[in-house]
PDB file of C-alpha atoms in Angstrom:
ATOM      1  CA  MET A   1      21.336 -25.054 -15.434  1.00 43.00           C
ATOM      2  CA  SER A   2      21.406 -28.331 -14.185  1.00 44.00           C
ATOM      3  CA  ALA A   3      22.182 -27.740 -10.364  1.00 49.00           C
ATOM      4  CA  LEU A   4      18.508 -28.704  -9.290  1.00 54.00           C
ATOM      5  CA  HIS A   5      18.388 -31.951 -11.340  1.00 49.00           C
ATOM      6  CA  SER A   6      17.584 -34.757  -9.307  1.00 45.00           C
ATOM      7  CA  SER A   7      20.552 -36.863 -10.907  1.00 49.00           C
ATOM      8  CA  SER A   8      23.212 -34.095  -9.843  1.00 49.00           C
ATOM      9  CA  PRO A   9      25.307 -35.490  -6.873  1.00 63.00           C
ATOM     10  CA  ALA A  10      24.801 -32.989  -3.892  1.00 76.00           C
ATOM     11  CA  PRO A  11      24.425 -29.487  -5.827  1.00 89.00           C
ATOM     12  CA  SER A  12      25.276 -26.317  -4.121  1.00 96.00           C
ATOM     13  CA  ILE A  13      22.154 -23.953  -3.228  1.00 98.00           C
ATOM     14  CA  GLY A  14      22.298 -20.420  -1.772  1.00 98.00           C
ATOM     15  CA  LEU A  15      19.508 -19.572   0.721  1.00 98.00           C
ATOM     16  CA  VAL A  16      18.817 -15.996   1.598  1.00 98.00           C
ATOM     17  CA  GLY A  17      16.530 -15.541   4.600  1.00 97.00           C
ATOM     18  CA  PHE A  18      16.317 -18.036   7.570  1.00 97.00           C
ATOM     19  CA  GLY A  19      12.826 -17.479   8.959  1.00 94.00           C
ATOM     20  CA  ALA A  20      10.231 -19.946   9.396  1.00 93.00           C
ATOM     21  CA  PHE A  21       9.847 -20.662   5.776  1.00 94.00           C
ATOM     22  CA  GLY A  22      13.709 -20.628   5.207  1.00 96.00           C
ATOM     23  CA  ARG A  23      14.018 -23.290   7.805  1.00 96.00           C
ATOM     24  CA  LEU A  24      11.481 -25.409   6.326  1.00 96.00           C
ATOM     25  CA  ILE A  25      13.334 -25.388   2.881  1.00 97.00           C
ATOM     26  CA  ALA A  26      16.501 -26.020   4.280  1.00 96.00           C
ATOM     27  CA  ARG A  27      15.013 -29.138   6.043  1.00 95.00           C
ATOM     28  CA  HIS A  28      13.758 -30.481   2.920  1.00 96.00           C
ATOM     29  CA  LEU A  29      16.672 -29.558   0.682  1.00 96.00           C
ATOM     30  CA  ALA A  30      19.297 -30.796   3.038  1.00 94.00           C
ATOM     31  CA  PRO A  31      19.192 -34.358   1.716  1.00 94.00           C
ATOM     32  CA  HIS A  32      19.677 -33.439  -1.775  1.00 95.00           C
ATOM     33  CA  ALA A  33      21.921 -30.222  -1.685  1.00 95.00           C
ATOM     34  CA  ARG A  34      24.911 -28.636   0.092  1.00 95.00           C
ATOM     35  CA  LEU A  35      23.354 -25.358   1.587  1.00 97.00           C
ATOM     36  CA  THR A  36      25.142 -21.827   2.080  1.00 98.00           C
ATOM     37  CA  ILE A  37      22.690 -19.814   4.207  1.00 98.00           C
ATOM     38  CA  HIS A  38      22.676 -16.133   4.750  1.00 97.00           C
ATOM     39  CA  ASP A  39      20.075 -13.915   6.650  1.00 97.00           C
ATOM     40  CA  PRO A  40      21.028 -10.248   7.333  1.00 93.00           C
ATOM     41  CA  TYR A  41      19.088 -10.106  10.436  1.00 93.00           C
ATOM     42  CA  LEU A  42      20.220 -13.398  12.116  1.00 94.00           C
ATOM     43  CA  PRO A  43      23.772 -14.144  13.598  1.00 94.00           C
ATOM     44  CA  ALA A  44      25.706 -16.714  11.536  1.00 91.00           C
ATOM     45  CA  GLY A  45      26.074 -18.902  14.941  1.00 91.00           C
ATOM     46  CA  LEU A  46      22.195 -19.037  15.104  1.00 92.00           C
ATOM     47  CA  ILE A  47      21.889 -20.130  11.569  1.00 94.00           C
ATOM     48  CA  ALA A  48      24.722 -22.753  11.961  1.00 89.00           C
ATOM     49  CA  ALA A  49      23.131 -24.287  15.089  1.00 91.00           C
ATOM     50  CA  GLN A  50      19.725 -24.631  13.618  1.00 91.00           C
ATOM     51  CA  ALA A  51      20.694 -25.559   9.548  1.00 89.00           C
ATOM     52  CA  GLY A  52      22.184 -28.788  10.464  1.00 81.00           C
ATOM     53  CA  PRO A  53      25.600 -30.182  10.048  1.00 82.00           C
ATOM     54  CA  GLU A  54      25.702 -30.112   6.194  1.00 80.00           C
ATOM     55  CA  ALA A  55      24.833 -26.442   5.948  1.00 93.00           C
ATOM     56  CA  VAL A  56      27.119 -23.577   6.085  1.00 95.00           C
ATOM     57  CA  ALA A  57      26.212 -20.026   7.463  1.00 96.00           C
ATOM     58  CA  ALA A  58      28.094 -17.556   5.045  1.00 96.00           C
ATOM     59  CA  ASP A  59      27.980 -14.043   3.668  1.00 96.00           C
ATOM     60  CA  LEU A  60      26.157 -12.835   0.902  1.00 97.00           C
ATOM     61  CA  ARG A  61      28.996 -13.168  -1.555  1.00 97.00           C
ATOM     62  CA  ARG A  62      29.403 -16.854  -0.776  1.00 97.00           C
ATOM     63  CA  VAL A  63      25.778 -17.282  -1.401  1.00 98.00           C
ATOM     64  CA  ALA A  64      25.609 -15.499  -4.582  1.00 98.00           C
ATOM     65  CA  ALA A  65      28.389 -17.896  -5.742  1.00 98.00           C
ATOM     66  CA  CYS A  66      26.002 -20.965  -5.717  1.00 98.00           C
ATOM     67  CA  PRO A  67      24.641 -22.092  -8.975  1.00 97.00           C
ATOM     68  CA  VAL A  68      21.043 -21.885  -7.343  1.00 98.00           C
ATOM     69  CA  VAL A  69      19.987 -19.054  -5.049  1.00 98.00           C
ATOM     70  CA  ILE A  70      16.859 -19.109  -3.306  1.00 98.00           C
ATOM     71  CA  LEU A  71      15.230 -16.095  -1.817  1.00 98.00           C
ATOM     72  CA  ALA A  72      13.416 -16.821   1.264  1.00 97.00           C
ATOM     73  CA  THR A  73      12.476 -13.363   2.289  1.00 96.00           C
ATOM     74  CA  SER A  74       9.339 -11.314   2.742  1.00 95.00           C
ATOM     75  CA  VAL A  75       7.649  -9.833  -0.246  1.00 96.00           C
ATOM     76  CA  ALA A  76       8.153  -6.628   1.319  1.00 95.00           C
ATOM     77  CA  ARG A  77      11.880  -6.948   1.205  1.00 96.00           C
ATOM     78  CA  ILE A  78      12.288  -8.706  -2.144  1.00 97.00           C
ATOM     79  CA  GLY A  79      13.457  -5.502  -3.634  1.00 97.00           C
ATOM     80  CA  GLU A  80      16.143  -5.160  -0.855  1.00 97.00           C
ATOM     81  CA  ALA A  81      17.445  -8.664  -1.303  1.00 97.00           C
ATOM     82  CA  VAL A  82      17.652  -8.224  -5.207  1.00 98.00           C
ATOM     83  CA  ARG A  83      19.629  -4.912  -5.042  1.00 98.00           C
ATOM     84  CA  ALA A  84      22.129  -6.517  -2.539  1.00 97.00           C
ATOM     85  CA  LEU A  85      22.359  -9.754  -4.471  1.00 98.00           C
ATOM     86  CA  ALA A  86      22.580  -8.651  -7.867  1.00 98.00           C
ATOM     87  CA  PRO A  87      26.299  -7.186  -7.910  1.00 98.00           C
ATOM     88  CA  HIS A  88      27.536 -10.740  -6.852  1.00 98.00           C
ATOM     89  CA  LEU A  89      25.636 -13.144  -9.348  1.00 98.00           C
ATOM     90  CA  ARG A  90      27.625 -15.029 -11.780  1.00 97.00           C
ATOM     91  CA  PRO A  91      26.237 -15.591 -15.277  1.00 97.00           C
ATOM     92  CA  GLY A  92      23.928 -18.360 -15.619  1.00 97.00           C
ATOM     93  CA  THR A  93      22.918 -18.400 -11.790  1.00 98.00           C
ATOM     94  CA  LEU A  94      19.376 -19.558 -11.093  1.00 98.00           C
ATOM     95  CA  VAL A  95      17.540 -17.073  -8.854  1.00 98.00           C
ATOM     96  CA  VAL A  96      14.441 -18.634  -7.185  1.00 98.00           C
ATOM     97  CA  ASP A  97      11.722 -16.677  -5.031  1.00 98.00           C
ATOM     98  CA  VAL A  98       9.024 -18.273  -2.769  1.00 98.00           C
ATOM     99  CA  GLY A  99       6.724 -15.231  -2.040  1.00 97.00           C
ATOM    100  CA  SER A 100       3.100 -15.444  -1.724  1.00 97.00           C
ATOM    101  CA  VAL A 101       2.557 -12.671  -4.464  1.00 98.00           C
ATOM    102  CA  LYS A 102       4.057 -13.231  -7.768  1.00 98.00           C
ATOM    103  CA  THR A 103       3.062 -10.334 -10.148  1.00 98.00           C
ATOM    104  CA  GLY A 104       5.272  -7.596  -8.263  1.00 98.00           C
ATOM    105  CA  PRO A 105       7.990  -9.625  -7.143  1.00 98.00           C
ATOM    106  CA  ALA A 106       8.514 -11.216 -10.635  1.00 98.00           C
ATOM    107  CA  ALA A 107       8.859  -7.793 -12.107  1.00 98.00           C
ATOM    108  CA  ILE A 108      11.295  -6.631  -9.428  1.00 98.00           C
ATOM    109  CA  LEU A 109      13.632  -9.742 -10.256  1.00 98.00           C
ATOM    110  CA  ALA A 110      13.243  -9.369 -13.955  1.00 98.00           C
ATOM    111  CA  ALA A 111      14.257  -5.748 -13.625  1.00 98.00           C
ATOM    112  CA  GLY A 112      16.800  -5.941 -10.909  1.00 98.00           C
ATOM    113  CA  LEU A 113      18.739  -9.007 -11.653  1.00 98.00           C
ATOM    114  CA  PRO A 114      21.456  -9.084 -14.549  1.00 98.00           C
ATOM    115  CA  ALA A 115      20.133 -10.243 -17.893  1.00 98.00           C
ATOM    116  CA  ASP A 116      22.456 -13.374 -17.732  1.00 98.00           C
ATOM    117  CA  VAL A 117      20.917 -14.475 -14.686  1.00 98.00           C
ATOM    118  CA  GLU A 118      18.020 -16.994 -14.850  1.00 98.00           C
ATOM    119  CA  ILE A 119      14.692 -16.305 -12.803  1.00 98.00           C
ATOM    120  CA  LEU A 120      12.056 -18.857 -11.565  1.00 98.00           C
ATOM    121  CA  ALA A 121       9.005 -17.240  -9.422  1.00 98.00           C
ATOM    122  CA  THR A 122       7.620 -19.830  -7.246  1.00 98.00           C
ATOM    123  CA  HIS A 123       4.946 -19.921  -4.463  1.00 98.00           C
ATOM    124  CA  PRO A 124       4.825 -23.225  -2.404  1.00 98.00           C
ATOM    125  CA  LEU A 125       1.006 -23.436  -1.474  1.00 97.00           C
ATOM    126  CA  PHE A 126       1.964 -24.590   2.217  1.00 95.00           C
ATOM    127  CA  GLY A 127       3.605 -23.533   5.255  1.00 91.00           C
ATOM    128  CA  PRO A 128       5.353 -24.769   8.226  1.00 91.00           C
ATOM    129  CA  GLN A 129       1.908 -25.718   9.644  1.00 88.00           C
ATOM    130  CA  SER A 130       0.479 -27.596   6.745  1.00 91.00           C
ATOM    131  CA  ALA A 131       4.070 -29.162   5.924  1.00 93.00           C
ATOM    132  CA  GLY A 132       3.912 -30.678   9.507  1.00 89.00           C
ATOM    133  CA  ASP A 133       3.756 -34.350   8.031  1.00 93.00           C
ATOM    134  CA  GLY A 134       6.015 -33.832   5.101  1.00 96.00           C
ATOM    135  CA  ILE A 135       5.833 -31.830   1.845  1.00 98.00           C
ATOM    136  CA  ARG A 136       5.459 -34.689  -0.596  1.00 97.00           C
ATOM    137  CA  GLY A 137       1.908 -34.225  -2.523  1.00 98.00           C
ATOM    138  CA  LEU A 138       1.487 -30.690  -1.601  1.00 98.00           C
ATOM    139  CA  LYS A 139       1.212 -27.977  -4.211  1.00 98.00           C
ATOM    140  CA  ILE A 140       3.794 -25.196  -5.573  1.00 98.00           C
ATOM    141  CA  ALA A 141       2.938 -22.653  -8.429  1.00 98.00           C
ATOM    142  CA  VAL A 142       5.876 -22.161 -10.356  1.00 98.00           C
ATOM    143  CA  CYS A 143       6.033 -19.255 -12.822  1.00 98.00           C
ATOM    144  CA  PRO A 144       9.286 -19.631 -15.258  1.00 97.00           C
ATOM    145  CA  ILE A 145      10.413 -15.957 -15.948  1.00 98.00           C
ATOM    146  CA  ARG A 146      13.777 -16.252 -17.871  1.00 97.00           C
ATOM    147  CA  GLY A 147      15.862 -19.132 -18.785  1.00 96.00           C
ATOM    148  CA  ARG A 148      15.664 -22.914 -19.292  1.00 94.00           C
ATOM    149  CA  GLY A 149      17.019 -23.741 -15.934  1.00 93.00           C
ATOM    150  CA  ALA A 150      13.432 -22.848 -14.443  1.00 91.00           C
ATOM    151  CA  PHE A 151      12.081 -25.947 -16.281  1.00 92.00           C
ATOM    152  CA  ARG A 152      14.673 -28.328 -14.751  1.00 94.00           C
ATOM    153  CA  ALA A 153      14.029 -26.737 -11.436  1.00 96.00           C
ATOM    154  CA  ALA A 154      10.315 -27.752 -11.717  1.00 95.00           C
ATOM    155  CA  ALA A 155      11.267 -31.168 -12.694  1.00 96.00           C
ATOM    156  CA  PHE A 156      13.311 -31.450  -9.658  1.00 97.00           C
ATOM    157  CA  LEU A 157      10.498 -30.113  -7.367  1.00 97.00           C
ATOM    158  CA  ARG A 158       8.022 -32.838  -8.870  1.00 98.00           C
ATOM    159  CA  ARG A 159      10.494 -36.002  -8.960  1.00 97.00           C
ATOM    160  CA  GLY A 160      13.077 -35.030  -6.088  1.00 96.00           C
ATOM    161  CA  LEU A 161      10.640 -33.685  -3.790  1.00 97.00           C
ATOM    162  CA  GLY A 162       7.196 -35.059  -4.952  1.00 98.00           C
ATOM    163  CA  LEU A 163       5.432 -31.793  -5.035  1.00 98.00           C
ATOM    164  CA  ASN A 164       2.482 -31.073  -7.206  1.00 98.00           C
ATOM    165  CA  VAL A 165       3.722 -28.559  -9.530  1.00 98.00           C
ATOM    166  CA  ILE A 166       1.372 -25.984 -11.010  1.00 98.00           C
ATOM    167  CA  LEU A 167       2.898 -24.254 -13.993  1.00 97.00           C
ATOM    168  CA  THR A 168       1.404 -20.881 -14.360  1.00 98.00           C
ATOM    169  CA  THR A 169       2.024 -17.019 -14.659  1.00 98.00           C
ATOM    170  CA  PRO A 170       2.429 -14.424 -12.084  1.00 98.00           C
ATOM    171  CA  GLU A 171      -0.848 -12.669 -13.226  1.00 98.00           C
ATOM    172  CA  ALA A 172      -2.965 -16.332 -13.106  1.00 98.00           C
ATOM    173  CA  HIS A 173      -1.406 -17.114  -9.744  1.00 98.00           C
ATOM    174  CA  ASP A 174      -2.201 -13.622  -8.101  1.00 98.00           C
ATOM    175  CA  ARG A 175      -5.797 -13.681  -9.457  1.00 98.00           C
ATOM    176  CA  ALA A 176      -6.172 -17.050  -7.987  1.00 98.00           C
ATOM    177  CA  MET A 177      -4.491 -16.353  -4.474  1.00 98.00           C
ATOM    178  CA  ALA A 178      -6.609 -13.316  -4.109  1.00 98.00           C
ATOM    179  CA  SER A 179      -9.491 -15.543  -3.213  1.00 98.00           C
ATOM    180  CA  VAL A 180      -7.649 -18.546  -2.257  1.00 98.00           C
ATOM    181  CA  GLN A 181      -5.480 -16.889   0.378  1.00 97.00           C
ATOM    182  CA  GLY A 182      -7.023 -13.632   0.450  1.00 98.00           C
ATOM    183  CA  LEU A 183     -10.297 -15.056   1.951  1.00 97.00           C
ATOM    184  CA  THR A 184      -8.672 -17.709   3.879  1.00 96.00           C
ATOM    185  CA  HIS A 185      -6.442 -15.100   5.795  1.00 97.00           C
ATOM    186  CA  LEU A 186      -9.220 -12.622   6.186  1.00 97.00           C
ATOM    187  CA  ILE A 187     -11.719 -14.982   7.856  1.00 97.00           C
ATOM    188  CA  ALA A 188      -8.940 -16.310  10.020  1.00 97.00           C
ATOM    189  CA  LYS A 189      -8.282 -12.842  11.084  1.00 97.00           C
ATOM    190  CA  VAL A 190     -11.607 -12.073  12.091  1.00 97.00           C
ATOM    191  CA  LEU A 191     -12.255 -15.481  13.738  1.00 98.00           C
ATOM    192  CA  VAL A 192      -9.047 -14.965  15.881  1.00 97.00           C
ATOM    193  CA  ALA A 193     -10.336 -11.617  16.856  1.00 97.00           C
ATOM    194  CA  MET A 194     -13.570 -13.023  18.258  1.00 98.00           C
ATOM    195  CA  GLU A 195     -11.800 -15.587  20.459  1.00 98.00           C
ATOM    196  CA  PRO A 196     -12.500 -17.094  22.894  1.00 97.00           C
ATOM    197  CA  LEU A 197     -14.856 -19.178  20.905  1.00 98.00           C
ATOM    198  CA  PRO A 198     -16.227 -22.630  21.855  1.00 97.00           C
ATOM    199  CA  THR A 199     -13.949 -25.692  22.019  1.00 97.00           C
ATOM    200  CA  ARG A 200     -16.336 -28.335  23.735  1.00 97.00           C
ATOM    201  CA  MET A 201     -19.828 -27.968  22.086  1.00 98.00           C
ATOM    202  CA  THR A 202     -18.770 -27.832  18.409  1.00 98.00           C
ATOM    203  CA  THR A 203     -19.641 -29.116  15.216  1.00 98.00           C
ATOM    204  CA  ARG A 204     -17.216 -31.178  12.724  1.00 98.00           C
ATOM    205  CA  SER A 205     -17.820 -28.389  10.193  1.00 98.00           C
ATOM    206  CA  PHE A 206     -16.705 -25.672  13.007  1.00 98.00           C
ATOM    207  CA  ASP A 207     -13.753 -27.698  13.945  1.00 98.00           C
ATOM    208  CA  LEU A 208     -12.446 -27.994  10.374  1.00 97.00           C
ATOM    209  CA  LEU A 209     -12.976 -24.231  10.304  1.00 97.00           C
ATOM    210  CA  MET A 210     -10.854 -23.540  13.303  1.00 97.00           C
ATOM    211  CA  GLN A 211      -8.494 -26.232  12.044  1.00 95.00           C
ATOM    212  CA  ALA A 212      -7.883 -24.083   9.040  1.00 95.00           C
ATOM    213  CA  VAL A 213      -7.627 -20.885  11.120  1.00 96.00           C
ATOM    214  CA  GLY A 214      -4.609 -22.837  13.280  1.00 94.00           C
ATOM    215  CA  MET A 215      -2.692 -23.244  10.054  1.00 92.00           C
ATOM    216  CA  VAL A 216      -2.455 -19.616   9.660  1.00 92.00           C
ATOM    217  CA  ARG A 217      -2.785 -17.989  12.915  1.00 93.00           C
ATOM    218  CA  ASP A 218       0.982 -18.128  13.782  1.00 89.00           C
ATOM    219  CA  ASP A 219       2.015 -16.524  10.430  1.00 89.00           C
ATOM    220  CA  ALA A 220       4.022 -13.475  10.578  1.00 87.00           C
ATOM    221  CA  PRO A 221       2.183 -10.173  10.032  1.00 90.00           C
ATOM    222  CA  ASP A 222       3.911  -9.290   6.901  1.00 91.00           C
ATOM    223  CA  VAL A 223       2.601 -12.475   5.404  1.00 93.00           C
ATOM    224  CA  PHE A 224      -1.033 -11.190   6.036  1.00 95.00           C
ATOM    225  CA  HIS A 225      -0.136  -7.763   4.642  1.00 95.00           C
ATOM    226  CA  ALA A 226       1.562  -9.095   1.410  1.00 96.00           C
ATOM    227  CA  ILE A 227      -1.589 -11.125   0.714  1.00 97.00           C
ATOM    228  CA  GLU A 228      -3.900  -8.492   1.257  1.00 97.00           C
ATOM    229  CA  ARG A 229      -2.154  -5.391  -0.017  1.00 97.00           C
ATOM    230  CA  ALA A 230       0.549  -6.639  -2.325  1.00 97.00           C
ATOM    231  CA  ASN A 231      -1.666  -8.866  -4.321  1.00 98.00           C
ATOM    232  CA  PRO A 232      -3.230  -6.440  -6.872  1.00 97.00           C
ATOM    233  CA  HIS A 233      -6.523  -8.318  -7.043  1.00 98.00           C
ATOM    234  CA  ALA A 234      -7.039  -8.801  -3.184  1.00 98.00           C
ATOM    235  CA  ALA A 235      -8.944  -5.676  -2.660  1.00 98.00           C
ATOM    236  CA  GLN A 236     -11.340  -6.518  -5.278  1.00 98.00           C
ATOM    237  CA  VAL A 237     -12.160  -9.854  -3.981  1.00 98.00           C
ATOM    238  CA  ARG A 238     -12.013  -8.319  -0.281  1.00 97.00           C
ATOM    239  CA  GLN A 239     -14.504  -5.731  -1.121  1.00 98.00           C
ATOM    240  CA  ARG A 240     -16.846  -8.352  -2.938  1.00 98.00           C
ATOM    241  CA  PHE A 241     -16.495 -10.242   0.145  1.00 98.00           C
ATOM    242  CA  PHE A 242     -17.703  -7.497   2.707  1.00 97.00           C
ATOM    243  CA  ALA A 243     -20.351  -6.666   0.143  1.00 98.00           C
ATOM    244  CA  LEU A 244     -22.066  -9.766   0.006  1.00 98.00           C
ATOM    245  CA  ALA A 245     -21.652 -10.019   3.802  1.00 97.00           C
ATOM    246  CA  GLY A 246     -23.208  -6.713   4.378  1.00 96.00           C
ATOM    247  CA  GLN A 247     -26.055  -7.698   2.186  1.00 96.00           C
ATOM    248  CA  LEU A 248     -26.552 -10.867   3.988  1.00 96.00           C
ATOM    249  CA  ASP A 249     -26.589  -8.916   7.436  1.00 96.00           C
ATOM    250  CA  ALA A 250     -29.074  -6.475   6.229  1.00 95.00           C
ATOM    251  CA  GLU A 251     -31.468  -9.537   4.702  1.00 95.00           C
ATOM    252  CA  LEU A 252     -31.347 -11.213   8.348  1.00 96.00           C
ATOM    253  CA  ALA A 253     -32.120  -7.923   9.919  1.00 94.00           C
ATOM    254  CA  GLY A 254     -35.073  -7.707   7.691  1.00 91.00           C
ATOM    255  CA  GLU A 255     -34.038  -5.023   5.404  1.00 73.00           C
ATOM    256  CA  ALA A 256     -34.788  -4.672   1.632  1.00 65.00           C
ATOM    257  CA  VAL A 257     -31.335  -4.469  -0.089  1.00 60.00           C
ATOM    258  CA  PRO A 258     -30.586  -4.624  -3.803  1.00 64.00           C
ATOM    259  CA  ALA A 259     -28.816  -7.927  -4.720  1.00 62.00           C
ATOM    260  CA  ALA A 260     -25.304  -7.610  -5.438  1.00 58.00           C
ATOM    261  CA  PRO A 261     -23.680  -9.166  -8.523  1.00 58.00           C
ATOM    262  CA  VAL A 262     -22.213 -12.398  -7.796  1.00 51.00           C
ATOM    263  CA  ARG A 263     -19.519 -12.798 -10.475  1.00 54.00           C
ATOM    264  CA  LEU A 264     -15.959 -12.123  -9.716  1.00 48.00           C
ATOM    265  CA  ALA A 265     -13.528 -11.450 -12.582  1.00 48.00           C
ATOM    266  CA  SER A 266     -12.172 -14.563 -13.846  1.00 45.00           C
ATOM    267  CA  TYR A 267      -8.637 -15.897 -13.710  1.00 43.00           C
ATOM    268  CA  SER A 268      -6.553 -18.023 -16.139  1.00 43.00           C
ATOM    269  CA  ILE A 269      -6.555 -21.741 -15.743  1.00 37.00           C
ATOM    270  CA  VAL A 270      -3.277 -23.188 -14.377  1.00 42.00           C
ATOM    271  CA  LEU A 271      -1.849 -26.484 -15.601  1.00 40.00           C
ATOM    272  CA  ASP A 272      -0.410 -29.559 -13.408  1.00 45.00           C
ATOM    273  CA  THR A 273       2.850 -30.783 -14.656  1.00 40.00           C
TER     274      THR A 273
END
């Protein structure tokens, strides 16, 4: 599958989902491809108005006819998208997802898509907030599931879009993200609930902390739920965090508490390509 190779002239890419992240994808792929976009929850006129002159709003059949189809749906709706898309896909199509959890969605893609369809599970490690100054140099986790097209797509992501591609597996990804995203979003959720917080008399470290909160505070609720509920390793990390916080609170209150173990389950090393 060569449709995402940087030397291919104006490849055709289908995009399912045109929420905040779908619009971010469309903006950065528009210079490289002809986009055909479908979102079952948005009118075609709205998509056409926001997608740019080179993009086309279309039904699911036309999107499925593209040699590359990107699923920019929430993790909770990945099964629904796969069921709707599968009957219309052509042999050799490369289907890519961009969800923040990989183990479950990768299994859904592998089980629900035809055997002659190639699969690439990805997670851009950024969002509309953190990509405000462009995406070049930002990270993306890439998990090849089925077919050689996944590796050619990874090469385009690196050379064409300038992303830092991290080649990994769904399991290793989810183990890492349970801490990286799970803790970030958890802490941000608590701090937002504590607002109003000081904004004038602050330290640099506090400002940086609130800057991190600002990057995720406007994420849709289903993003938080996917990170904390759909990731099979998130509960362990979350429980460990609260246990250590409770231990620290008890120590500050002057109570004698047993020390909690400090080692989390290890996760696989991922490779930069």
